[in-house]
Structures are given as structure tokens and as C-alpha cells.
Amino acid sequence: MSSFTSAQAALNWGAEHLLSKSPSSRLDALLLLARAMHCSKEQIIAGPQHPLTAAQEAQFNQFIARRARYEPIAYILGSQEFWGLPFKVSPAVLIPRPETELLVALALEALAGWQGDRTPRVLDLGAGSGCIACAIAHSMRAEGRSVQVVALEGSGAAVEIAHQNVLQLGVNELVELRHGDWNEFTCAELFDVVVSNPPYIAQGDTNRSPETDFEPKEALFSGVSGVEAIAAIVKLLPRMLVPGGVAFMEIGIDQAARVKELSSSTLQCCGFKQDLSGRDRVAVFRFTPAER
Ligand SMILES: C[S@@+](CC[C@H](N)C(=O)[O-])C[C@H]1O[C@@H](n2cnc3c(N)ncnc32)[C@H](O)[C@@H]1O
């Protein structure tokens, strides 16, 4: 028997316990309780008087203790929604962020105008959980259009998670995962669109939530400036894009001016796209090689 009289009582206790740790303490507690009780959050809302077993209570207590140490909900539950799709996550991968959906939207917009007589090719640099690559492939297929996506990732443990997501979402014929460093990436064929959400936090930047301590360092940090990975990718893009090809790269909230300076005569930074708060969050680059 549980010491909680009902799901409602457990929920109230959990939410209270997380109040000073999470801005979404009640929702967090609800999601964790639903997982502990093996039901949906809607079932708890519809049946708040439902009792817990002793095992469910023990599991819920453990979840709340983990969350109180700032472990992200997504790692506790092992999944995160992105672009309306469920992605498996573990501490081997960055938790997909809602702002990164802008990259997917921009890539799909670029592909919507595709006029070529072959299948368009997309490269995702730093695939992590595979969220961007899978979302693009999934949407293109849903529209009855074809695409070939190559998703490159430097961490073997992340590639394993991405592999599971590719299979779970049924996009394995459209997404090719590759394990490797983008600095050493060679491609026989060029790409029409490159997308990347590279690491862009400066080493030593302490202005971040305690939850990020649980995420892989190589997914977050990029040298002392924060723009080192972005600068490295910009240098590589002319070797990856077809003439006229476009790249969309997520950047940090204060990095637009520095990223603009990375423009060259062949690879122009042709602007930035804003997030819902109006901040420049995606840099757009176009490759226009000099005519021979
Ligand atoms: C910010 S995370 C983005 C993950 C995922 N695309 C997303 O948006 O959630 C950056 C990813 O780039 C990978 N990465 C960092 N440096 C790399 C490199 N030199 N070559 C390949 N991947 C790299 C990291 O392992 C990490 O998975």
C-alpha cells in the first residue's frame, strides 16, 4: 500500500517538492507520476482519486528525487517530442530544443521550391539524436516527396541513439547516419541544403540552466569564443554545397554580428531568421562560387 491516499495527493506532494527547482513543477510531477503509474497524464487528470501501489510510489519518489537534482525530465523519461514526433534521448545526446524546429522549417521551405530532376540532398552536421534529419525526412515523406538526408555525428554513443530514432520513425530509407568528425568529412556528392545546430556556448559561460550539466559537453561548448564550431563549419561549406546551395545554422542569441563576419565572397551570410522572441537564431549562408 502506498502512503499517498490518491494520485492527486502524490501529485500535490511532488509538485510542492519541485517548486523551487523547476518553473514547471506541477507539469513535471504530473509527467513523472504518469510514468510511475504506467498511464497517461490525461488518465490521472480524469481519475485523480486512483490509488498508487507501493512500487509505484517508490518509483515516483525516485523520479522526484532525480528531478530535484535538476536532471532533465527528458532524460528521466527517456524521450522528448520534437516537430510533433517522439524522439528517444539519453545523456549521450543533446535534448532537442523547440527553437531548433526553426531549422527544420527553413530547410523544408528551401526544399519546397526544389526544381531539380533528381532527389534533393540534405546534410545535417552534428546530428545528435537525429531530430533534425528525421523531422525533415518524415515531413518530406508525409508530403509524398523524396529526399536523401545524410546525418553526420562525431559521438558514437549519439549515433546509436540516432539510429534507434531513424528506425522508430521509419525513415531509415531516407536518412543515412554517418559517424565521424565534420572536419574530416568527405562526400562524393554535394548537398543542396546543409543544416546544423552546432555547439555554440563559450567555455566557462556560467549563464545556463543547471539541467545542461547533464548534457554532453561536446554538444554544448565550442572554444573560448563560442563560435569556433560555427567558424569551422563555415570554412567547410564550400566543399559540401552545390553552387547556389544554402546552409542554415543555429547560433547563440548574441552571436549574429560575429557570424556575419565569417562571410566570404563565395559563401555569403545572407541574413538571419528570428525565433519567436524576435532574436536572430539561424544564420543563412549561400554558396555562390566565382565564375570560371
Ligand atoms: C548542439 S548538438 C545538436 C544535436 C542535434 N542536432 C539537435 O539539434 O538536437 C551538436 C552535436 O554536434 C556534435 N559534434 C560536435 N563537434 C562535432 C564534430 N567536430 N564533428 C561531428 N559532430 C560534432 C555533438 O556531438 C552534438 O551531438
PDB file of C-alpha atoms and ligand atoms in Angstrom:
ATOM      1  CA  MET A   1       0.000   0.000   0.000  1.00  0.00           C
ATOM      2  CA  SER A   2       1.191   3.483  -0.808  1.00  0.00           C
ATOM      3  CA  SER A   3       1.342   6.173   1.853  1.00  0.00           C
ATOM      4  CA  PHE A   4      -0.349   8.547  -0.589  1.00  0.00           C
ATOM      5  CA  THR A   5      -4.136   8.377  -0.362  1.00  0.00           C
ATOM      6  CA  SER A   6      -4.514   9.047  -4.108  1.00  0.00           C
ATOM      7  CA  ALA A   7      -2.799  10.110  -7.317  1.00  0.00           C
ATOM      8  CA  GLN A   8      -3.917  13.651  -6.509  1.00  0.00           C
ATOM      9  CA  ALA A   9      -2.126  13.540  -3.132  1.00  0.00           C
ATOM     10  CA  ALA A  10       1.043  12.206  -4.772  1.00  0.00           C
ATOM     11  CA  LEU A  11       0.867  14.898  -7.426  1.00  0.00           C
ATOM     12  CA  ASN A  12       0.480  17.669  -4.853  1.00  0.00           C
ATOM     13  CA  TRP A  13       3.444  16.341  -2.873  1.00  0.00           C
ATOM     14  CA  GLY A  14       5.640  16.035  -5.989  1.00  0.00           C
ATOM     15  CA  ALA A  15       4.754  19.495  -7.284  1.00  0.00           C
ATOM     16  CA  GLU A  16       5.442  21.035  -3.875  1.00  0.00           C
ATOM     17  CA  HIS A  17       8.776  19.214  -3.658  1.00  0.00           C
ATOM     18  CA  LEU A  18       9.898  20.587  -7.053  1.00  0.00           C
ATOM     19  CA  LEU A  19       8.559  24.116  -6.564  1.00  0.00           C
ATOM     20  CA  SER A  20      11.957  25.766  -6.007  1.00  0.00           C
ATOM     21  CA  LYS A  21      13.735  23.567  -8.590  1.00  0.00           C
ATOM     22  CA  SER A  22      11.614  23.805 -11.695  1.00  0.00           C
ATOM     23  CA  PRO A  23       9.489  26.547 -13.298  1.00  0.00           C
ATOM     24  CA  SER A  24       7.105  23.793 -14.432  1.00  0.00           C
ATOM     25  CA  SER A  25       6.983  21.865 -11.163  1.00  0.00           C
ATOM     26  CA  ARG A  26       3.350  20.716 -11.431  1.00  0.00           C
ATOM     27  CA  LEU A  27       3.639  19.532 -15.023  1.00  0.00           C
ATOM     28  CA  ASP A  28       6.937  17.796 -14.221  1.00  0.00           C
ATOM     29  CA  ALA A  29       5.332  15.997 -11.281  1.00  0.00           C
ATOM     30  CA  LEU A  30       2.344  15.012 -13.424  1.00  0.00           C
ATOM     31  CA  LEU A  31       4.548  13.547 -16.181  1.00  0.00           C
ATOM     32  CA  LEU A  32       6.676  11.646 -13.670  1.00  0.00           C
ATOM     33  CA  LEU A  33       3.618  10.334 -11.836  1.00  0.00           C
ATOM     34  CA  ALA A  34       2.071   9.150 -15.093  1.00  0.00           C
ATOM     35  CA  ARG A  35       5.268   7.269 -15.929  1.00  0.00           C
ATOM     36  CA  ALA A  36       5.438   5.743 -12.426  1.00  0.00           C
ATOM     37  CA  MET A  37       1.783   4.664 -12.669  1.00  0.00           C
ATOM     38  CA  HIS A  38       2.193   3.399 -16.276  1.00  0.00           C
ATOM     39  CA  CYS A  39      -0.646   5.557 -17.530  1.00  0.00           C
ATOM     40  CA  SER A  40      -1.142   8.831 -19.401  1.00  0.00           C
ATOM     41  CA  LYS A  41      -1.275  12.228 -17.720  1.00  0.00           C
ATOM     42  CA  GLU A  42      -4.832  12.525 -19.035  1.00  0.00           C
ATOM     43  CA  GLN A  43      -5.815   9.379 -17.101  1.00  0.00           C
ATOM     44  CA  ILE A  44      -4.505  10.953 -13.900  1.00  0.00           C
ATOM     45  CA  ILE A  45      -6.413  14.162 -14.593  1.00  0.00           C
ATOM     46  CA  ALA A  46      -9.583  12.157 -15.271  1.00  0.00           C
ATOM     47  CA  GLY A  47      -9.120   9.872 -12.226  1.00  0.00           C
ATOM     48  CA  PRO A  48      -7.269  11.820  -9.524  1.00  0.00           C
ATOM     49  CA  GLN A  49      -8.608   9.571  -6.756  1.00  0.00           C
ATOM     50  CA  HIS A  50      -6.927   6.491  -8.240  1.00  0.00           C
ATOM     51  CA  PRO A  51      -4.665   4.807  -5.629  1.00  0.00           C
ATOM     52  CA  LEU A  52      -0.926   4.067  -6.107  1.00  0.00           C
ATOM     53  CA  THR A  53       0.736   0.746  -5.324  1.00  0.00           C
ATOM     54  CA  ALA A  54       3.785   0.735  -3.060  1.00  0.00           C
ATOM     55  CA  ALA A  55       6.021   0.032  -6.084  1.00  0.00           C
ATOM     56  CA  GLN A  56       4.540   2.982  -7.984  1.00  0.00           C
ATOM     57  CA  GLU A  57       5.118   5.256  -5.012  1.00  0.00           C
ATOM     58  CA  ALA A  58       8.743   4.114  -4.691  1.00  0.00           C
ATOM     59  CA  GLN A  59       9.304   4.757  -8.403  1.00  0.00           C
ATOM     60  CA  PHE A  60       7.640   8.198  -8.178  1.00  0.00           C
ATOM     61  CA  ASN A  61       9.796   9.148  -5.154  1.00  0.00           C
ATOM     62  CA  GLN A  62      12.920   8.208  -7.102  1.00  0.00           C
ATOM     63  CA  PHE A  63      11.852  10.248 -10.135  1.00  0.00           C
ATOM     64  CA  ILE A  64      11.112  13.288  -7.976  1.00  0.00           C
ATOM     65  CA  ALA A  65      14.493  12.974  -6.226  1.00  0.00           C
ATOM     66  CA  ARG A  66      16.251  12.886  -9.619  1.00  0.00           C
ATOM     67  CA  ARG A  67      14.329  15.884 -10.903  1.00  0.00           C
ATOM     68  CA  ALA A  68      15.062  17.767  -7.661  1.00  0.00           C
ATOM     69  CA  ARG A  69      18.775  17.332  -8.522  1.00  0.00           C
ATOM     70  CA  TYR A  70      17.961  19.123 -11.823  1.00  0.00           C
ATOM     71  CA  GLU A  71      18.109  16.034 -14.026  1.00  0.00           C
ATOM     72  CA  PRO A  72      16.075  16.967 -17.127  1.00  0.00           C
ATOM     73  CA  ILE A  73      12.620  15.401 -17.425  1.00  0.00           C
ATOM     74  CA  ALA A  74      13.535  14.154 -20.916  1.00  0.00           C
ATOM     75  CA  TYR A  75      16.411  12.048 -19.548  1.00  0.00           C
ATOM     76  CA  ILE A  76      14.251  10.639 -16.758  1.00  0.00           C
ATOM     77  CA  LEU A  77      11.500   9.711 -19.220  1.00  0.00           C
ATOM     78  CA  GLY A  78      13.963   8.786 -21.992  1.00  0.00           C
ATOM     79  CA  SER A  79      12.072  10.722 -24.639  1.00  0.00           C
ATOM     80  CA  GLN A  80      11.422  14.207 -25.975  1.00  0.00           C
ATOM     81  CA  GLU A  81       8.946  15.491 -28.527  1.00  0.00           C
ATOM     82  CA  PHE A  82      10.370  17.461 -31.464  1.00  0.00           C
ATOM     83  CA  TRP A  83       8.497  18.574 -34.588  1.00  0.00           C
ATOM     84  CA  GLY A  84       5.498  16.656 -33.214  1.00  0.00           C
ATOM     85  CA  LEU A  85       7.461  13.382 -33.242  1.00  0.00           C
ATOM     86  CA  PRO A  86       8.690  11.272 -30.308  1.00  0.00           C
ATOM     87  CA  PHE A  87      12.493  11.003 -30.024  1.00  0.00           C
ATOM     88  CA  LYS A  88      14.383   8.643 -27.790  1.00  0.00           C
ATOM     89  CA  VAL A  89      17.018  10.527 -25.781  1.00  0.00           C
ATOM     90  CA  SER A  90      19.739   9.625 -23.286  1.00  0.00           C
ATOM     91  CA  PRO A  91      22.576  11.609 -21.682  1.00  0.00           C
ATOM     92  CA  ALA A  92      24.585  10.739 -24.833  1.00  0.00           C
ATOM     93  CA  VAL A  93      22.601  13.319 -26.833  1.00  0.00           C
ATOM     94  CA  LEU A  94      21.510  16.917 -26.509  1.00  0.00           C
ATOM     95  CA  ILE A  95      17.817  17.168 -25.657  1.00  0.00           C
ATOM     96  CA  PRO A  96      16.118  18.535 -28.802  1.00  0.00           C
ATOM     97  CA  ARG A  97      15.026  22.159 -28.239  1.00  0.00           C
ATOM     98  CA  PRO A  98      11.882  23.812 -29.607  1.00  0.00           C
ATOM     99  CA  GLU A  99      13.945  26.653 -31.145  1.00  0.00           C
ATOM    100  CA  THR A 100      15.749  24.113 -33.333  1.00  0.00           C
ATOM    101  CA  GLU A 101      12.429  23.429 -35.089  1.00  0.00           C
ATOM    102  CA  LEU A 102      13.126  26.693 -36.951  1.00  0.00           C
ATOM    103  CA  LEU A 103      15.987  24.920 -38.761  1.00  0.00           C
ATOM    104  CA  VAL A 104      13.601  22.187 -39.877  1.00  0.00           C
ATOM    105  CA  ALA A 105      11.025  24.727 -41.071  1.00  0.00           C
ATOM    106  CA  LEU A 106      13.668  26.642 -43.072  1.00  0.00           C
ATOM    107  CA  ALA A 107      15.096  23.504 -44.657  1.00  0.00           C
ATOM    108  CA  LEU A 108      11.598  22.364 -45.676  1.00  0.00           C
ATOM    109  CA  GLU A 109      10.861  25.816 -47.109  1.00  0.00           C
ATOM    110  CA  ALA A 110      14.068  25.654 -49.179  1.00  0.00           C
ATOM    111  CA  LEU A 111      13.170  22.142 -50.369  1.00  0.00           C
ATOM    112  CA  ALA A 112       9.615  23.200 -51.247  1.00  0.00           C
ATOM    113  CA  GLY A 113      10.985  25.229 -54.149  1.00  0.00           C
ATOM    114  CA  TRP A 114      13.104  22.330 -55.385  1.00  0.00           C
ATOM    115  CA  GLN A 115      13.039  22.225 -59.210  1.00  0.00           C
ATOM    116  CA  GLY A 116      15.792  19.715 -59.936  1.00  0.00           C
ATOM    117  CA  ASP A 117      15.201  16.459 -61.778  1.00  0.00           C
ATOM    118  CA  ARG A 118      16.969  14.417 -59.113  1.00  0.00           C
ATOM    119  CA  THR A 119      16.198  13.803 -55.416  1.00  0.00           C
ATOM    120  CA  PRO A 120      17.380  16.761 -53.303  1.00  0.00           C
ATOM    121  CA  ARG A 121      20.224  16.055 -50.885  1.00  0.00           C
ATOM    122  CA  VAL A 122      20.418  17.390 -47.325  1.00  0.00           C
ATOM    123  CA  LEU A 123      23.354  17.199 -44.912  1.00  0.00           C
ATOM    124  CA  ASP A 124      22.854  17.521 -41.133  1.00  0.00           C
ATOM    125  CA  LEU A 125      26.119  18.317 -39.330  1.00  0.00           C
ATOM    126  CA  GLY A 126      26.153  17.219 -35.667  1.00  0.00           C
ATOM    127  CA  ALA A 127      23.033  15.069 -35.782  1.00  0.00           C
ATOM    128  CA  GLY A 128      22.843  14.212 -32.054  1.00  0.00           C
ATOM    129  CA  SER A 129      19.550  12.364 -31.507  1.00  0.00           C
ATOM    130  CA  GLY A 130      18.868  12.679 -35.245  1.00  0.00           C
ATOM    131  CA  CYS A 131      15.950  15.018 -34.565  1.00  0.00           C
ATOM    132  CA  ILE A 132      16.592  17.466 -37.422  1.00  0.00           C
ATOM    133  CA  ALA A 133      17.381  14.809 -40.032  1.00  0.00           C
ATOM    134  CA  CYS A 134      14.405  12.633 -39.044  1.00  0.00           C
ATOM    135  CA  ALA A 135      11.991  15.585 -38.910  1.00  0.00           C
ATOM    136  CA  ILE A 136      12.969  16.703 -42.422  1.00  0.00           C
ATOM    137  CA  ALA A 137      12.731  13.172 -43.827  1.00  0.00           C
ATOM    138  CA  HIS A 138       9.430  12.480 -42.049  1.00  0.00           C
ATOM    139  CA  SER A 139       7.824  15.706 -43.334  1.00  0.00           C
ATOM    140  CA  MET A 140       9.047  15.235 -46.890  1.00  0.00           C
ATOM    141  CA  ARG A 141       7.669  11.700 -46.970  1.00  0.00           C
ATOM    142  CA  ALA A 142       4.353  12.869 -45.494  1.00  0.00           C
ATOM    143  CA  GLU A 143       4.106  15.306 -48.423  1.00  0.00           C
ATOM    144  CA  GLY A 144       4.812  12.471 -50.843  1.00  0.00           C
ATOM    145  CA  ARG A 145       8.185  13.952 -51.837  1.00  0.00           C
ATOM    146  CA  SER A 146      11.552  12.287 -51.818  1.00  0.00           C
ATOM    147  CA  VAL A 147      14.742  13.429 -50.113  1.00  0.00           C
ATOM    148  CA  GLN A 148      18.108  11.949 -49.219  1.00  0.00           C
ATOM    149  CA  VAL A 149      19.470  13.048 -45.857  1.00  0.00           C
ATOM    150  CA  VAL A 150      22.988  12.359 -44.620  1.00  0.00           C
ATOM    151  CA  ALA A 151      23.300  12.883 -40.860  1.00  0.00           C
ATOM    152  CA  LEU A 152      26.858  13.171 -39.543  1.00  0.00           C
ATOM    153  CA  GLU A 153      27.692  12.872 -35.857  1.00  0.00           C
ATOM    154  CA  GLY A 154      31.014  12.744 -34.007  1.00  0.00           C
ATOM    155  CA  SER A 155      29.882  10.783 -30.949  1.00  0.00           C
ATOM    156  CA  GLY A 156      29.410   7.034 -31.394  1.00  0.00           C
ATOM    157  CA  ALA A 157      27.009   6.870 -28.438  1.00  0.00           C
ATOM    158  CA  ALA A 158      24.868   9.591 -30.028  1.00  0.00           C
ATOM    159  CA  VAL A 159      24.873   7.769 -33.379  1.00  0.00           C
ATOM    160  CA  GLU A 160      23.392   4.726 -31.600  1.00  0.00           C
ATOM    161  CA  ILE A 161      20.520   6.810 -30.257  1.00  0.00           C
ATOM    162  CA  ALA A 162      20.012   8.461 -33.648  1.00  0.00           C
ATOM    163  CA  HIS A 163      19.943   5.007 -35.235  1.00  0.00           C
ATOM    164  CA  GLN A 164      17.113   3.960 -32.908  1.00  0.00           C
ATOM    165  CA  ASN A 165      15.172   7.116 -33.778  1.00  0.00           C
ATOM    166  CA  VAL A 166      15.637   6.614 -37.502  1.00  0.00           C
ATOM    167  CA  LEU A 167      14.250   3.083 -37.158  1.00  0.00           C
ATOM    168  CA  GLN A 168      11.451   4.008 -34.745  1.00  0.00           C
ATOM    169  CA  LEU A 169      10.233   6.761 -37.086  1.00  0.00           C
ATOM    170  CA  GLY A 170      10.547   4.523 -40.132  1.00  0.00           C
ATOM    171  CA  VAL A 171      12.809   6.923 -42.070  1.00  0.00           C
ATOM    172  CA  ASN A 172      15.779   4.551 -42.422  1.00  0.00           C
ATOM    173  CA  GLU A 173      15.486   4.566 -46.218  1.00  0.00           C
ATOM    174  CA  LEU A 174      15.721   8.353 -46.319  1.00  0.00           C
ATOM    175  CA  VAL A 175      18.310   9.072 -43.607  1.00  0.00           C
ATOM    176  CA  GLU A 176      21.870   7.777 -43.792  1.00  0.00           C
ATOM    177  CA  LEU A 177      23.706   8.082 -40.480  1.00  0.00           C
ATOM    178  CA  ARG A 178      27.456   8.545 -40.532  1.00  0.00           C
ATOM    179  CA  HIS A 179      29.823   8.511 -37.588  1.00  0.00           C
ATOM    180  CA  GLY A 180      32.681  10.979 -37.979  1.00  0.00           C
ATOM    181  CA  ASP A 181      34.178  14.417 -37.491  1.00  0.00           C
ATOM    182  CA  TRP A 182      32.896  17.143 -39.792  1.00  0.00           C
ATOM    183  CA  ASN A 183      36.497  18.402 -40.188  1.00  0.00           C
ATOM    184  CA  GLU A 184      37.339  15.121 -41.911  1.00  0.00           C
ATOM    185  CA  PHE A 185      34.080  14.614 -43.777  1.00  0.00           C
ATOM    186  CA  THR A 186      34.420  13.863 -47.446  1.00  0.00           C
ATOM    187  CA  CYS A 187      31.460  13.429 -49.743  1.00  0.00           C
ATOM    188  CA  ALA A 188      31.335  12.022 -53.229  1.00  0.00           C
ATOM    189  CA  GLU A 189      28.186  14.032 -53.949  1.00  0.00           C
ATOM    190  CA  LEU A 190      27.416  17.594 -52.926  1.00  0.00           C
ATOM    191  CA  PHE A 191      24.381  18.774 -50.979  1.00  0.00           C
ATOM    192  CA  ASP A 192      21.606  21.197 -51.869  1.00  0.00           C
ATOM    193  CA  VAL A 193      20.876  22.098 -48.252  1.00  0.00           C
ATOM    194  CA  VAL A 194      23.100  21.868 -45.175  1.00  0.00           C
ATOM    195  CA  VAL A 195      21.580  22.220 -41.706  1.00  0.00           C
ATOM    196  CA  SER A 196      23.435  22.345 -38.435  1.00  0.00           C
ATOM    197  CA  ASN A 197      22.839  23.043 -34.798  1.00  0.00           C
ATOM    198  CA  PRO A 198      26.482  23.076 -33.712  1.00  0.00           C
ATOM    199  CA  PRO A 199      27.741  23.573 -30.157  1.00  0.00           C
ATOM    200  CA  TYR A 200      27.894  27.348 -29.555  1.00  0.00           C
ATOM    201  CA  ILE A 201      28.347  28.041 -25.842  1.00  0.00           C
ATOM    202  CA  ALA A 202      31.655  29.656 -24.818  1.00  0.00           C
ATOM    203  CA  GLN A 203      33.771  27.563 -22.430  1.00  0.00           C
ATOM    204  CA  GLY A 204      33.305  28.900 -18.940  1.00  0.00           C
ATOM    205  CA  ASP A 205      29.937  30.521 -19.682  1.00  0.00           C
ATOM    206  CA  THR A 206      28.014  30.017 -16.461  1.00  0.00           C
ATOM    207  CA  ASN A 207      24.823  31.702 -17.647  1.00  0.00           C
ATOM    208  CA  ARG A 208      22.916  28.481 -18.283  1.00  0.00           C
ATOM    209  CA  SER A 209      20.409  26.283 -16.510  1.00  0.00           C
ATOM    210  CA  PRO A 210      21.666  23.557 -14.118  1.00  0.00           C
ATOM    211  CA  GLU A 211      19.926  20.984 -16.349  1.00  0.00           C
ATOM    212  CA  THR A 212      22.626  21.494 -19.016  1.00  0.00           C
ATOM    213  CA  ASP A 213      25.201  19.908 -16.663  1.00  0.00           C
ATOM    214  CA  PHE A 214      23.586  16.571 -17.572  1.00  0.00           C
ATOM    215  CA  GLU A 215      24.066  17.069 -21.329  1.00  0.00           C
ATOM    216  CA  PRO A 216      27.179  16.050 -23.328  1.00  0.00           C
ATOM    217  CA  LYS A 217      29.881  18.732 -23.188  1.00  0.00           C
ATOM    218  CA  GLU A 218      30.735  18.243 -26.880  1.00  0.00           C
ATOM    219  CA  ALA A 219      27.140  19.124 -27.764  1.00  0.00           C
ATOM    220  CA  LEU A 220      27.242  22.409 -25.845  1.00  0.00           C
ATOM    221  CA  PHE A 221      30.652  24.034 -25.789  1.00  0.00           C
ATOM    222  CA  SER A 222      32.723  25.478 -28.581  1.00  0.00           C
ATOM    223  CA  GLY A 223      36.026  27.014 -27.559  1.00  0.00           C
ATOM    224  CA  VAL A 224      36.574  30.229 -25.651  1.00  0.00           C
ATOM    225  CA  SER A 225      34.565  32.328 -28.101  1.00  0.00           C
ATOM    226  CA  GLY A 226      31.573  30.025 -28.539  1.00  0.00           C
ATOM    227  CA  VAL A 227      31.638  30.456 -32.342  1.00  0.00           C
ATOM    228  CA  GLU A 228      34.587  28.166 -33.117  1.00  0.00           C
ATOM    229  CA  ALA A 229      32.473  25.262 -34.392  1.00  0.00           C
ATOM    230  CA  ILE A 230      30.345  27.669 -36.451  1.00  0.00           C
ATOM    231  CA  ALA A 231      33.512  29.189 -37.978  1.00  0.00           C
ATOM    232  CA  ALA A 232      34.909  25.716 -38.739  1.00  0.00           C
ATOM    233  CA  ILE A 233      31.680  24.670 -40.471  1.00  0.00           C
ATOM    234  CA  VAL A 234      31.511  27.904 -42.498  1.00  0.00           C
ATOM    235  CA  LYS A 235      35.004  27.129 -43.846  1.00  0.00           C
ATOM    236  CA  LEU A 236      33.910  23.613 -44.819  1.00  0.00           C
ATOM    237  CA  LEU A 237      30.614  24.553 -46.505  1.00  0.00           C
ATOM    238  CA  PRO A 238      32.084  25.360 -49.972  1.00  0.00           C
ATOM    239  CA  ARG A 239      33.255  21.731 -50.129  1.00  0.00           C
ATOM    240  CA  MET A 240      29.818  20.429 -49.182  1.00  0.00           C
ATOM    241  CA  LEU A 241      27.295  22.579 -51.071  1.00  0.00           C
ATOM    242  CA  VAL A 242      26.305  22.599 -54.721  1.00  0.00           C
ATOM    243  CA  PRO A 243      26.686  26.023 -56.392  1.00  0.00           C
ATOM    244  CA  GLY A 244      23.658  28.028 -55.223  1.00  0.00           C
ATOM    245  CA  GLY A 245      23.209  25.666 -52.265  1.00  0.00           C
ATOM    246  CA  VAL A 246      22.068  27.027 -48.935  1.00  0.00           C
ATOM    247  CA  ALA A 247      23.032  26.363 -45.318  1.00  0.00           C
ATOM    248  CA  PHE A 248      21.035  27.058 -42.169  1.00  0.00           C
ATOM    249  CA  MET A 249      22.942  27.179 -38.918  1.00  0.00           C
ATOM    250  CA  GLU A 250      21.578  27.716 -35.424  1.00  0.00           C
ATOM    251  CA  ILE A 251      23.531  30.344 -33.458  1.00  0.00           C
ATOM    252  CA  GLY A 252      23.539  31.711 -29.913  1.00  0.00           C
ATOM    253  CA  ILE A 253      21.414  34.747 -29.067  1.00  0.00           C
ATOM    254  CA  ASP A 254      24.321  37.232 -29.130  1.00  0.00           C
ATOM    255  CA  GLN A 255      26.366  35.787 -31.993  1.00  0.00           C
ATOM    256  CA  ALA A 256      24.821  37.273 -35.170  1.00  0.00           C
ATOM    257  CA  ALA A 257      27.391  40.072 -35.617  1.00  0.00           C
ATOM    258  CA  ARG A 258      30.347  37.696 -35.215  1.00  0.00           C
ATOM    259  CA  VAL A 259      28.784  35.102 -37.523  1.00  0.00           C
ATOM    260  CA  LYS A 260      28.091  37.755 -40.183  1.00  0.00           C
ATOM    261  CA  GLU A 261      31.848  38.488 -40.242  1.00  0.00           C
ATOM    262  CA  LEU A 262      32.530  34.899 -41.309  1.00  0.00           C
ATOM    263  CA  SER A 263      31.049  35.692 -44.749  1.00  0.00           C
ATOM    264  CA  SER A 264      33.350  35.431 -47.743  1.00  0.00           C
ATOM    265  CA  SER A 265      32.964  36.297 -51.413  1.00  0.00           C
ATOM    266  CA  THR A 266      31.895  32.742 -52.256  1.00  0.00           C
ATOM    267  CA  LEU A 267      29.953  31.932 -49.101  1.00  0.00           C
ATOM    268  CA  GLN A 268      27.770  34.863 -48.164  1.00  0.00           C
ATOM    269  CA  CYS A 269      25.881  35.140 -44.932  1.00  0.00           C
ATOM    270  CA  CYS A 270      22.680  36.424 -46.490  1.00  0.00           C
ATOM    271  CA  GLY A 271      20.777  37.079 -43.281  1.00  0.00           C
ATOM    272  CA  PHE A 272      19.331  35.708 -40.091  1.00  0.00           C
ATOM    273  CA  LYS A 273      15.999  34.174 -39.114  1.00  0.00           C
ATOM    274  CA  GLN A 274      14.443  35.042 -35.812  1.00  0.00           C
ATOM    275  CA  ASP A 275      12.984  32.912 -33.048  1.00  0.00           C
ATOM    276  CA  LEU A 276       9.562  33.620 -31.526  1.00  0.00           C
ATOM    277  CA  SER A 277      11.161  36.253 -29.268  1.00  0.00           C
ATOM    278  CA  GLY A 278      12.477  38.113 -32.323  1.00  0.00           C
ATOM    279  CA  ARG A 279      16.142  37.195 -31.741  1.00  0.00           C
ATOM    280  CA  ASP A 280      18.491  36.200 -34.576  1.00  0.00           C
ATOM    281  CA  ARG A 281      18.887  32.437 -34.080  1.00  0.00           C
ATOM    282  CA  VAL A 282      19.571  30.966 -37.508  1.00  0.00           C
ATOM    283  CA  ALA A 283      22.268  32.176 -39.892  1.00  0.00           C
ATOM    284  CA  VAL A 284      21.588  31.647 -43.594  1.00  0.00           C
ATOM    285  CA  PHE A 285      24.579  31.116 -45.908  1.00  0.00           C
ATOM    286  CA  ARG A 286      24.520  30.782 -49.683  1.00  0.00           C
ATOM    287  CA  PHE A 287      27.331  29.322 -51.775  1.00  0.00           C
ATOM    288  CA  THR A 288      27.987  31.239 -54.982  1.00  0.00           C
ATOM    289  CA  PRO A 289      31.386  30.215 -56.391  1.00  0.00           C
ATOM    290  CA  ALA A 290      33.174  32.702 -58.636  1.00  0.00           C
ATOM    291  CA  GLU A 291      32.531  32.047 -62.339  1.00  0.00           C
ATOM    292  CA  ARG A 292      35.460  30.474 -64.128  1.00  0.00           C
TER     293      ARG A 292
HETATM  294  C1  LIG B   1      24.124  21.167 -30.247  1.00  0.00           C
HETATM  295  S1  LIG B   1      24.249  19.433 -30.548  1.00  0.00           S
HETATM  296  C2  LIG B   1      22.932  19.262 -31.737  1.00  0.00           C
HETATM  297  C3  LIG B   1      22.314  17.896 -31.750  1.00  0.00           C
HETATM  298  C4  LIG B   1      21.032  17.831 -32.617  1.00  0.00           C
HETATM  299  N1  LIG B   1      21.307  18.160 -33.993  1.00  0.00           N
HETATM  300  C5  LIG B   1      19.970  18.758 -32.070  1.00  0.00           C
HETATM  301  O1  LIG B   1      19.725  19.803 -32.681  1.00  0.00           O
HETATM  302  O2  LIG B   1      19.395  18.448 -31.025  1.00  0.00           O
HETATM  303  C6  LIG B   1      25.717  19.374 -31.523  1.00  0.00           C
HETATM  304  C7  LIG B   1      26.134  17.980 -31.963  1.00  0.00           C
HETATM  305  O3  LIG B   1      27.324  18.100 -32.745  1.00  0.00           O
HETATM  306  C8  LIG B   1      28.189  17.028 -32.427  1.00  0.00           C
HETATM  307  N2  LIG B   1      29.570  17.456 -32.776  1.00  0.00           N
HETATM  308  C9  LIG B   1      30.349  18.369 -32.134  1.00  0.00           C
HETATM  309  N3  LIG B   1      31.518  18.517 -32.777  1.00  0.00           N
HETATM  310  C10 LIG B   1      31.482  17.689 -33.847  1.00  0.00           C
HETATM  311  C11 LIG B   1      32.400  17.414 -34.905  1.00  0.00           C
HETATM  312  N4  LIG B   1      33.604  18.013 -34.985  1.00  0.00           N
HETATM  313  N5  LIG B   1      32.034  16.513 -35.860  1.00  0.00           N
HETATM  314  C12 LIG B   1      30.822  15.898 -35.797  1.00  0.00           C
HETATM  315  N6  LIG B   1      29.912  16.127 -34.818  1.00  0.00           N
HETATM  316  C13 LIG B   1      30.234  17.012 -33.855  1.00  0.00           C
HETATM  317  C14 LIG B   1      27.992  16.805 -30.943  1.00  0.00           C
HETATM  318  O4  LIG B   1      28.381  15.511 -30.559  1.00  0.00           O
HETATM  319  C15 LIG B   1      26.475  17.043 -30.812  1.00  0.00           C
HETATM  320  O5  LIG B   1      25.758  15.853 -30.964  1.00  0.00           O
END
